[in-house]
PDB file of C-alpha atoms and ligand atoms in Angstrom:
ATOM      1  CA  UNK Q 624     -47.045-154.622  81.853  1.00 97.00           C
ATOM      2  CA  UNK Q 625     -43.954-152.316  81.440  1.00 98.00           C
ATOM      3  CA  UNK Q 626     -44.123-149.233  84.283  1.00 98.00           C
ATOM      4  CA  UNK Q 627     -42.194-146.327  84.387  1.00 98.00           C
ATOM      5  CA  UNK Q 628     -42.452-144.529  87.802  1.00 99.00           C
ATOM      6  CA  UNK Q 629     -40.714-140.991  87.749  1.00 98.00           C
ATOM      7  CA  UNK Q 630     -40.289-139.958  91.666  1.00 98.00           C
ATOM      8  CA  UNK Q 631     -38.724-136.270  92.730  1.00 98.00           C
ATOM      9  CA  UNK Q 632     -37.445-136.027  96.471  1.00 98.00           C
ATOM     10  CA  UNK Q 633     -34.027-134.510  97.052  1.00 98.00           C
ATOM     11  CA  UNK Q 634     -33.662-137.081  99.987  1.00 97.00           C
ATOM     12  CA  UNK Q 635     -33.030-140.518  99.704  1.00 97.00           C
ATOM     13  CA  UNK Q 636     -34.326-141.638 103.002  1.00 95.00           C
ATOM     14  CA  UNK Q 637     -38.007-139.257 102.650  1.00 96.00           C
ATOM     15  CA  UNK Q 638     -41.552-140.846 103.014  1.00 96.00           C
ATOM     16  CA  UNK Q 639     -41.392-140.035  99.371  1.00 97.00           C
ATOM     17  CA  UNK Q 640     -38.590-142.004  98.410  1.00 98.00           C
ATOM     18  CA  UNK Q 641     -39.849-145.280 100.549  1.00 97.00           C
ATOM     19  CA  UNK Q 642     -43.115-144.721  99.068  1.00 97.00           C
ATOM     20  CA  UNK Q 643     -41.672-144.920  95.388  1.00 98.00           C
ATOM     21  CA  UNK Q 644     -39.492-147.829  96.657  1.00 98.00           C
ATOM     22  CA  UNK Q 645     -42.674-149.736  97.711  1.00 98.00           C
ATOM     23  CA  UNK Q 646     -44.859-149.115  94.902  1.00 98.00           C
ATOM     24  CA  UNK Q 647     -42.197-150.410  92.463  1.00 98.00           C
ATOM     25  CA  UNK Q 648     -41.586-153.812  94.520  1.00 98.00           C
ATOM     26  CA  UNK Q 649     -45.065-154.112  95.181  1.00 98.00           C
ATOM     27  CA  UNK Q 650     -45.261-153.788  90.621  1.00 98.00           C
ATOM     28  CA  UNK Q 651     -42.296-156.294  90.828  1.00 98.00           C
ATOM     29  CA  UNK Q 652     -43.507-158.751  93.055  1.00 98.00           C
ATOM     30  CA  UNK Q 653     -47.234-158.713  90.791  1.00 97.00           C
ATOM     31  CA  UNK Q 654     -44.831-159.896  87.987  1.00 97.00           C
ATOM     32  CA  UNK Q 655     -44.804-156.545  85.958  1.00 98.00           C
ATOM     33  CA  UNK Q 656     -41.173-155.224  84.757  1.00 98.00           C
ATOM     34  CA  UNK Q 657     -40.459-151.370  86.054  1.00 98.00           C
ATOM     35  CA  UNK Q 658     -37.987-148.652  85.944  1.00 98.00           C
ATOM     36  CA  UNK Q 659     -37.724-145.983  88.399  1.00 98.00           C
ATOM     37  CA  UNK Q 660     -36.802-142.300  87.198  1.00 98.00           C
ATOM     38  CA  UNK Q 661     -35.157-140.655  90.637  1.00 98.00           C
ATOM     39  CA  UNK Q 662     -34.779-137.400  88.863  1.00 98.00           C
ATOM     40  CA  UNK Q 663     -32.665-135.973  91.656  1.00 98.00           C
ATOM     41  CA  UNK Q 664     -30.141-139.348  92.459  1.00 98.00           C
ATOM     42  CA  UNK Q 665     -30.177-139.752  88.631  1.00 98.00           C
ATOM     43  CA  UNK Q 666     -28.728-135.751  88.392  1.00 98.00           C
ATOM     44  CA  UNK Q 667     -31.357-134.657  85.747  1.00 98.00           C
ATOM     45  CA  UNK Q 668     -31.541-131.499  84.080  1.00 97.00           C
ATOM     46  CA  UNK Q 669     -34.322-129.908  84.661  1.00 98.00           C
ATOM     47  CA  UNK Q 670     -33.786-126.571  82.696  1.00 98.00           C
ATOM     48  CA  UNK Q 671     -35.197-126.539  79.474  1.00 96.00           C
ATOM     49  CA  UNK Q 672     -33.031-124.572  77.012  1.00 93.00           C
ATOM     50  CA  UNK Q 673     -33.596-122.526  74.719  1.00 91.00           C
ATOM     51  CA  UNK Q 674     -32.480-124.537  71.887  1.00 88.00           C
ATOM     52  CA  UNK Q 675     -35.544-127.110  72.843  1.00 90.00           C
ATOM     53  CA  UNK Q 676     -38.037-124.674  71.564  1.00 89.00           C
ATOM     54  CA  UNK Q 677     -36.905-124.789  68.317  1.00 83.00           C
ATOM     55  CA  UNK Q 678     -38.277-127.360  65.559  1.00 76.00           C
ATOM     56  CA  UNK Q 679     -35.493-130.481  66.066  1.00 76.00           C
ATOM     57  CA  UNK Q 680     -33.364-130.255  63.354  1.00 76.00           C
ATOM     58  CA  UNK Q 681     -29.917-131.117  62.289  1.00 74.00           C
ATOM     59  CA  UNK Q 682     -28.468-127.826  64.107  1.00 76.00           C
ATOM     60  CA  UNK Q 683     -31.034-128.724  66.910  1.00 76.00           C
ATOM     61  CA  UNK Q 684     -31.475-132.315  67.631  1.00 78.00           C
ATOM     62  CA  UNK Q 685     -32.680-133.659  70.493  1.00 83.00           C
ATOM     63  CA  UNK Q 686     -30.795-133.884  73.345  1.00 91.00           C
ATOM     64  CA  UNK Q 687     -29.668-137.844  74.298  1.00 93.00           C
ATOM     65  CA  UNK Q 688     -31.269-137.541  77.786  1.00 95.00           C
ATOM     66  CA  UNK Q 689     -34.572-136.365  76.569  1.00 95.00           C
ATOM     67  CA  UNK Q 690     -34.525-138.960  73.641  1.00 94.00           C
ATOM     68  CA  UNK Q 691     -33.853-141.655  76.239  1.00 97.00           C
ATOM     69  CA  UNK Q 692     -36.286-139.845  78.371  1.00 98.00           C
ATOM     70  CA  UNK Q 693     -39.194-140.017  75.709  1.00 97.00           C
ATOM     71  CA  UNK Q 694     -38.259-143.725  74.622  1.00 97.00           C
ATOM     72  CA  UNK Q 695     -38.865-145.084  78.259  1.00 98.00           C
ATOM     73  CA  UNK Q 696     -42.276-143.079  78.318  1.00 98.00           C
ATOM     74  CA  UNK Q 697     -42.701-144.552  74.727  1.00 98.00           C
ATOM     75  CA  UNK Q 698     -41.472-147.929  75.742  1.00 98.00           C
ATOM     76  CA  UNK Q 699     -43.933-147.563  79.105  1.00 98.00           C
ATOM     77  CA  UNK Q 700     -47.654-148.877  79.436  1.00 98.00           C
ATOM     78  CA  UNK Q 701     -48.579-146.836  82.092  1.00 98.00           C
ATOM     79  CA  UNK Q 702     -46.738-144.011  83.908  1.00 98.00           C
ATOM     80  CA  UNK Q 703     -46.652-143.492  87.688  1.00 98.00           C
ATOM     81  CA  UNK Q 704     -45.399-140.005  89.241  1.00 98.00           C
ATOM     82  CA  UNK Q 705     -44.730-139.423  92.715  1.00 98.00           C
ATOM     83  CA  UNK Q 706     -43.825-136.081  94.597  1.00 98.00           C
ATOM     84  CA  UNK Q 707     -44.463-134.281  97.212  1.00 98.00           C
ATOM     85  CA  UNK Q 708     -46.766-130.654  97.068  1.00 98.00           C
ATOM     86  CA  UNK Q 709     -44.462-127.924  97.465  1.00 98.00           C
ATOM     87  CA  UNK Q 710     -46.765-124.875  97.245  1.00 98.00           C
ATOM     88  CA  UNK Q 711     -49.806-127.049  95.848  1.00 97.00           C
ATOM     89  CA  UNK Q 712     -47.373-127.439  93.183  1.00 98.00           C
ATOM     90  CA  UNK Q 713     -44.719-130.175  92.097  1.00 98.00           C
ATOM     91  CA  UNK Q 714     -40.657-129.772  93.078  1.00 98.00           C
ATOM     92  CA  UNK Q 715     -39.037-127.716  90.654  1.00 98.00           C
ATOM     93  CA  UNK Q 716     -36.877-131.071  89.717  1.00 98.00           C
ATOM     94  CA  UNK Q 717     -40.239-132.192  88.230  1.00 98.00           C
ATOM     95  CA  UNK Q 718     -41.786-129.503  87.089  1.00 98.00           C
ATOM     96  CA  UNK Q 719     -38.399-129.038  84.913  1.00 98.00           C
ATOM     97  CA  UNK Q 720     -38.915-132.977  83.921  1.00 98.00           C
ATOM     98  CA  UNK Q 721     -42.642-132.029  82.571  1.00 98.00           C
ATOM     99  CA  UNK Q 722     -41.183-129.184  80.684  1.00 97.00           C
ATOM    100  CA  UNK Q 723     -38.718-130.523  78.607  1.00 97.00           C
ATOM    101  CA  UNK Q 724     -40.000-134.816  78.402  1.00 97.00           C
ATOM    102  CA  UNK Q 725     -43.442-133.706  77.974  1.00 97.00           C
ATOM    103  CA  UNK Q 726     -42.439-131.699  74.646  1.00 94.00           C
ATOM    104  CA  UNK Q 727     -44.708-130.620  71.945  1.00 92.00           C
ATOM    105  CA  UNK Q 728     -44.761-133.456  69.253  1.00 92.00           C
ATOM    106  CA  UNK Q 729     -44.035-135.813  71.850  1.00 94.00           C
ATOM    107  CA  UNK Q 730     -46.538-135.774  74.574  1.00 96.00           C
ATOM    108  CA  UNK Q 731     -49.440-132.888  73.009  1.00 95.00           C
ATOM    109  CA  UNK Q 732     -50.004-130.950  69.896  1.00 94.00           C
ATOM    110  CA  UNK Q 733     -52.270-127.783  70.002  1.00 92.00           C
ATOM    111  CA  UNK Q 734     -53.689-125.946  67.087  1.00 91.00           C
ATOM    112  CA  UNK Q 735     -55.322-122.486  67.923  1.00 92.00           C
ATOM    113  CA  UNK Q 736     -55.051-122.861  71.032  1.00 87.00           C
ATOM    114  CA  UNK Q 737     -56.413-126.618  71.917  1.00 92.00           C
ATOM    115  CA  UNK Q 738     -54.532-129.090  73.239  1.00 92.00           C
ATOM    116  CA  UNK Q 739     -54.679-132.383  71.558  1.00 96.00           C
ATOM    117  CA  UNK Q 740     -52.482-135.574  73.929  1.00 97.00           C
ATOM    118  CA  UNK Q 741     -50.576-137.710  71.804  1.00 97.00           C
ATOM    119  CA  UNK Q 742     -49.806-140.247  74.706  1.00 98.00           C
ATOM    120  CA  UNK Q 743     -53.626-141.581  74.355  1.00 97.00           C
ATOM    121  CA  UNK Q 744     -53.319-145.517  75.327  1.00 97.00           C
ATOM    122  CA  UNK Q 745     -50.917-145.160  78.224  1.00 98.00           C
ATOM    123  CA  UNK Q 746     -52.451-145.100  81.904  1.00 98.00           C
ATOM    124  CA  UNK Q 747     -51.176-143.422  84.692  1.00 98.00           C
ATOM    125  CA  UNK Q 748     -51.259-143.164  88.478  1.00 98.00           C
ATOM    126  CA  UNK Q 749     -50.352-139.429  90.242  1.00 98.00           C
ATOM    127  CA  UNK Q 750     -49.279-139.937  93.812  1.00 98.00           C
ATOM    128  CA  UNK Q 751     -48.664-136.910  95.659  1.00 98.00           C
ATOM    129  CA  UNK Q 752     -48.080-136.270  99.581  1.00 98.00           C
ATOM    130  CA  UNK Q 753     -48.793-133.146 101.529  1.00 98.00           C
ATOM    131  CA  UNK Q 754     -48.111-131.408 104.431  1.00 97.00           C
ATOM    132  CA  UNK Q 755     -51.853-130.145 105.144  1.00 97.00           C
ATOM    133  CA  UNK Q 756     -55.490-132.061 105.936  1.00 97.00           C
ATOM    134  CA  UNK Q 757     -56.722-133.310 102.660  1.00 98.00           C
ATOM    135  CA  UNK Q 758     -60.356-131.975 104.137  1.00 98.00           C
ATOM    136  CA  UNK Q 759     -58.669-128.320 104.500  1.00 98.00           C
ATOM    137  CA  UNK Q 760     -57.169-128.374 101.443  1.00 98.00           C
ATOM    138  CA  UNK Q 761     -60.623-129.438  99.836  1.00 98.00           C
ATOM    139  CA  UNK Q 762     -62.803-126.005 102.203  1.00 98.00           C
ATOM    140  CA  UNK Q 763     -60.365-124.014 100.970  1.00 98.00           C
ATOM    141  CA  UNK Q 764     -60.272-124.840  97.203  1.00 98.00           C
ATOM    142  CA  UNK Q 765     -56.833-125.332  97.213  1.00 98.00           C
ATOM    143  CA  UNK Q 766     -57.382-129.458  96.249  1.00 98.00           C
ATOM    144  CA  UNK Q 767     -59.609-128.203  93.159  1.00 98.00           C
ATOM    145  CA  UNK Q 768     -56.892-126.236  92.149  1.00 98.00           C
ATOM    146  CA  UNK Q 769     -54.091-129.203  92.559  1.00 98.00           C
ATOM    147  CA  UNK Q 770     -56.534-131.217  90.133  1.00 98.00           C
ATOM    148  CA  UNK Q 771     -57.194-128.846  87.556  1.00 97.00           C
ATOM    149  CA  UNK Q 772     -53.678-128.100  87.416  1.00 97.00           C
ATOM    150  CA  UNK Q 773     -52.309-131.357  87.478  1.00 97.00           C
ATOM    151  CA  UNK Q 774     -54.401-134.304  86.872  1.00 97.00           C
ATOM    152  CA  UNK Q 775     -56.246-132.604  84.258  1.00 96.00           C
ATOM    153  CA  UNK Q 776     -54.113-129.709  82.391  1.00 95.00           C
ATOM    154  CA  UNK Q 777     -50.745-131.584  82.513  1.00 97.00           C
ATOM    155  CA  UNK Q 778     -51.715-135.727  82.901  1.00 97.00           C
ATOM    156  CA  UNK Q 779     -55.179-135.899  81.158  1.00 97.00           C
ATOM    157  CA  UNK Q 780     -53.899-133.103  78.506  1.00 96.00           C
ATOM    158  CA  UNK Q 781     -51.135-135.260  77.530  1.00 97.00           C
ATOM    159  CA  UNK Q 782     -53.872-138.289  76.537  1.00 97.00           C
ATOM    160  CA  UNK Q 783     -52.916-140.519  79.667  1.00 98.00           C
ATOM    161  CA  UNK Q 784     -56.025-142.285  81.376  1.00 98.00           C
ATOM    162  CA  UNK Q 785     -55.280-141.285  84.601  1.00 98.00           C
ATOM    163  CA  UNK Q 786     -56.683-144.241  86.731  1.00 98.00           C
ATOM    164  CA  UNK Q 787     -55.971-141.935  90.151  1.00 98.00           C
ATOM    165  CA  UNK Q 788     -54.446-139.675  91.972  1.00 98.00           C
ATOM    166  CA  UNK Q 789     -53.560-141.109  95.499  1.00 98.00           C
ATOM    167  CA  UNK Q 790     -52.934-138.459  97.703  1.00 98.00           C
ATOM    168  CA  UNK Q 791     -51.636-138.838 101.297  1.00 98.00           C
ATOM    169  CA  UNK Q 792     -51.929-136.030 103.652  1.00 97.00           C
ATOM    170  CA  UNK Q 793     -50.725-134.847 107.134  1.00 96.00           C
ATOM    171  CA  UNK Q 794     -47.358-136.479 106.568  1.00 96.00           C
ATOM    172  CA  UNK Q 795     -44.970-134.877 108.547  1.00 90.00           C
ATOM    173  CA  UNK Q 796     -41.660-135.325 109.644  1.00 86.00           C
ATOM    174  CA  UNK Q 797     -41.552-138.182 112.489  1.00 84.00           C
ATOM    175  CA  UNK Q 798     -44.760-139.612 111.836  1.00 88.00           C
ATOM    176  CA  UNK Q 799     -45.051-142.679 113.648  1.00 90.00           C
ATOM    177  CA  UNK Q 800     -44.039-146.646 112.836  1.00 91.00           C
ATOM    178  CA  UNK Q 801     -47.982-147.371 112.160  1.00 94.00           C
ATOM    179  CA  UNK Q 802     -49.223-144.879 110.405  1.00 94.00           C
ATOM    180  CA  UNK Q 803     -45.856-145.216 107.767  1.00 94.00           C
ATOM    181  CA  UNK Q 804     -46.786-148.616 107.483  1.00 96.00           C
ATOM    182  CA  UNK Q 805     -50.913-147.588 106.675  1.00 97.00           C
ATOM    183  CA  UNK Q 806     -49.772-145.452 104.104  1.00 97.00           C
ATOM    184  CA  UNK Q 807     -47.227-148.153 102.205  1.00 98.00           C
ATOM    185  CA  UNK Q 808     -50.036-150.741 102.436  1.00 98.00           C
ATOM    186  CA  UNK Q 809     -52.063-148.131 100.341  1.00 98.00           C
ATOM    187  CA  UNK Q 810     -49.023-147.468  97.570  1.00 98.00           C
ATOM    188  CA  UNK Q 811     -49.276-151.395  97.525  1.00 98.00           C
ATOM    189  CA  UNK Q 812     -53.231-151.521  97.623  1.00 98.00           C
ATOM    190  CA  UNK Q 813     -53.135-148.861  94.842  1.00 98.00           C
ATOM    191  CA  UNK Q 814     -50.593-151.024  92.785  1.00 98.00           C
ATOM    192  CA  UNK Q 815     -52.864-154.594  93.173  1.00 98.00           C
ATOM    193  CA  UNK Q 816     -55.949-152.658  92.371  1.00 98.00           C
ATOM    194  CA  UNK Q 817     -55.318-151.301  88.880  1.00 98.00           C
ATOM    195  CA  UNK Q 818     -52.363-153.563  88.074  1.00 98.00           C
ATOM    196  CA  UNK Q 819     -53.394-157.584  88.804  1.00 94.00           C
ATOM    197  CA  UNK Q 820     -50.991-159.837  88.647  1.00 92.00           C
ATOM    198  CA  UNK Q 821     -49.457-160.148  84.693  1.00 77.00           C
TER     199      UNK Q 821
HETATM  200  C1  FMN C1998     -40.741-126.166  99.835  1.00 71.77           C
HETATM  201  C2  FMN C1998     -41.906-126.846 100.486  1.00 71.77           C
HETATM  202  C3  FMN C1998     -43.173-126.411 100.209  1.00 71.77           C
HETATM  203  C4  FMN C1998     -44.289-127.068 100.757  1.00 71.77           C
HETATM  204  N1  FMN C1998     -45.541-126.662 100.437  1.00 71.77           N
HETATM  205  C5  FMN C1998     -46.612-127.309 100.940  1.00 71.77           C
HETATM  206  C6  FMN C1998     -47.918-126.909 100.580  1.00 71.77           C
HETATM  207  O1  FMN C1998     -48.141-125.986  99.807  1.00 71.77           O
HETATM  208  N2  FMN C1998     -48.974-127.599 101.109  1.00 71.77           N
HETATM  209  C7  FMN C1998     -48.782-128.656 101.973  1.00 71.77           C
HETATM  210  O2  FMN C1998     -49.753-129.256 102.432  1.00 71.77           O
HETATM  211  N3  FMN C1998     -47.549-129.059 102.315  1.00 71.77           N
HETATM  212  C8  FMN C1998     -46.459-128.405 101.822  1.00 71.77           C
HETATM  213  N4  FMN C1998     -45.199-128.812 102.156  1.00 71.77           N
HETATM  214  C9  FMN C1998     -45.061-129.994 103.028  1.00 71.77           C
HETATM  215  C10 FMN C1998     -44.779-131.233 102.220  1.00 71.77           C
HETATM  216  O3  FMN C1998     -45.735-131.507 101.227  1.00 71.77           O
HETATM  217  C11 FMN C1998     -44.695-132.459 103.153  1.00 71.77           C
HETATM  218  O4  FMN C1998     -44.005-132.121 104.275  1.00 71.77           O
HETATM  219  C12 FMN C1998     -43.972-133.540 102.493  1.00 71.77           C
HETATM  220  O5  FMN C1998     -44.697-133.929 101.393  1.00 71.77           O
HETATM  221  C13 FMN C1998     -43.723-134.733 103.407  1.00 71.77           C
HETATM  222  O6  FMN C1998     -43.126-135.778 102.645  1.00 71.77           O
HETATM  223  P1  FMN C1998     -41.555-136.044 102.687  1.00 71.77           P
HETATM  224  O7  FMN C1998     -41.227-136.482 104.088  1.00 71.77           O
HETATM  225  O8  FMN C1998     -41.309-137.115 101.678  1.00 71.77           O
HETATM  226  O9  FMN C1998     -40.865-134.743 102.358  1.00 71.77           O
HETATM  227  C14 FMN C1998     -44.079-128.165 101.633  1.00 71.77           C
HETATM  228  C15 FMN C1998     -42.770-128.611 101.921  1.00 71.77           C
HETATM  229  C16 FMN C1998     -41.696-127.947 101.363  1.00 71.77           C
HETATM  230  C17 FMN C1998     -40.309-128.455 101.663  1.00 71.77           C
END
């Protein structure tokens, strides 16, 4: 299978970062092909201009980074994104890579209102990483709010079969040699389970 994994961390050397690092090997080594999108190392743009919201035309085509963008999501069988919760929300770096990749005409259409995916076929895998308890973030309805917001309203909308979010809480800075090494034996877990060996 081909895999596109699109990670945002601003640090190289984050539990993020390692955590995109061993999912992809982990892809590699079950004998599936990958590319890694490290929206920050890779200096995307994640402002979406004005010019985007108009119907592509000659006057307006489409940028070459979002075309290349779109191909590799085009090109990909399923889709893996990995960040961090920064206010129960996504880095800005990725939010602004949702905005302009996931385009109308390219990733949804919506007539009066309803949103119809047009990347139906594709599977995908959400990995995020928080600061909080999973369990607090459930009492307090914050982890509701995560899923409707992302797995449903941006993944799900889009058409992907989201085959799950892996989520992996209390990570904070020092955490210690064995627990790092729990968590990458669940990226790798996660990447044997819904991806056997091609
Ligand atoms: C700007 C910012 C906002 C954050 N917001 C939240 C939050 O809303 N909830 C939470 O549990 N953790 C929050 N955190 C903590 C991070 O999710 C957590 O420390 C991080 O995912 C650890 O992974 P890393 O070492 O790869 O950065 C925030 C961290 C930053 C820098």
């Amino acid at each position: 299978m081909k895999h596109l994994i699109v990670a945002a961390h601003p640090a190289e050397d984050s539990f993020t970062m390692g955590l995109t690092r061993t999912y992809a090997a982990e892809l590699e080594k079950l004998g599936h092909s990958q590319r890694t999108y490290d929206l920050y190392r890779m200096g995307f743009n994640p402002v979406l201009a004005a010019s985007e919201l108009l119907p592509v035309s000659a006057d307006h085509p489409v940028s070459a980074d979002l075309v290349q963008a779109q191909d590799d999501i085009r090109a990909a069988d399923a889709l893996t994104v990995i960040y961090p919760l920064w206010w129960l929300s996504m880095p800005a770096m990725m939010k602004g890579y949702i905005d302009r990749v996931f385009a109308r005409g390219f990733a949804y259409e919506s007539h009066n209102g309803i949103v119809h995916g047009l990347l139906a076929g594709k599977k995908s895998v959400l990995i995020t990483i928080s600061g909080a308890p999973l369990p607090l973030l459930v009492k307090s309805g914050n982890w509701n709010a995560v899923q409707v917001l992302q797995d449903t309203h941006i993944f799900r909308s889009a058409g992907f079969e989201l085959l799950e979010h892996l989520h992996f809480d209390e990570v904070v800075p020092h955490i210690s040699n064995a627990t790092g090494e729990e968590h990458m034996e669940r990226a790798r877990s996660c990447a044997r389970q819904h991806f056997p060996a091609d």
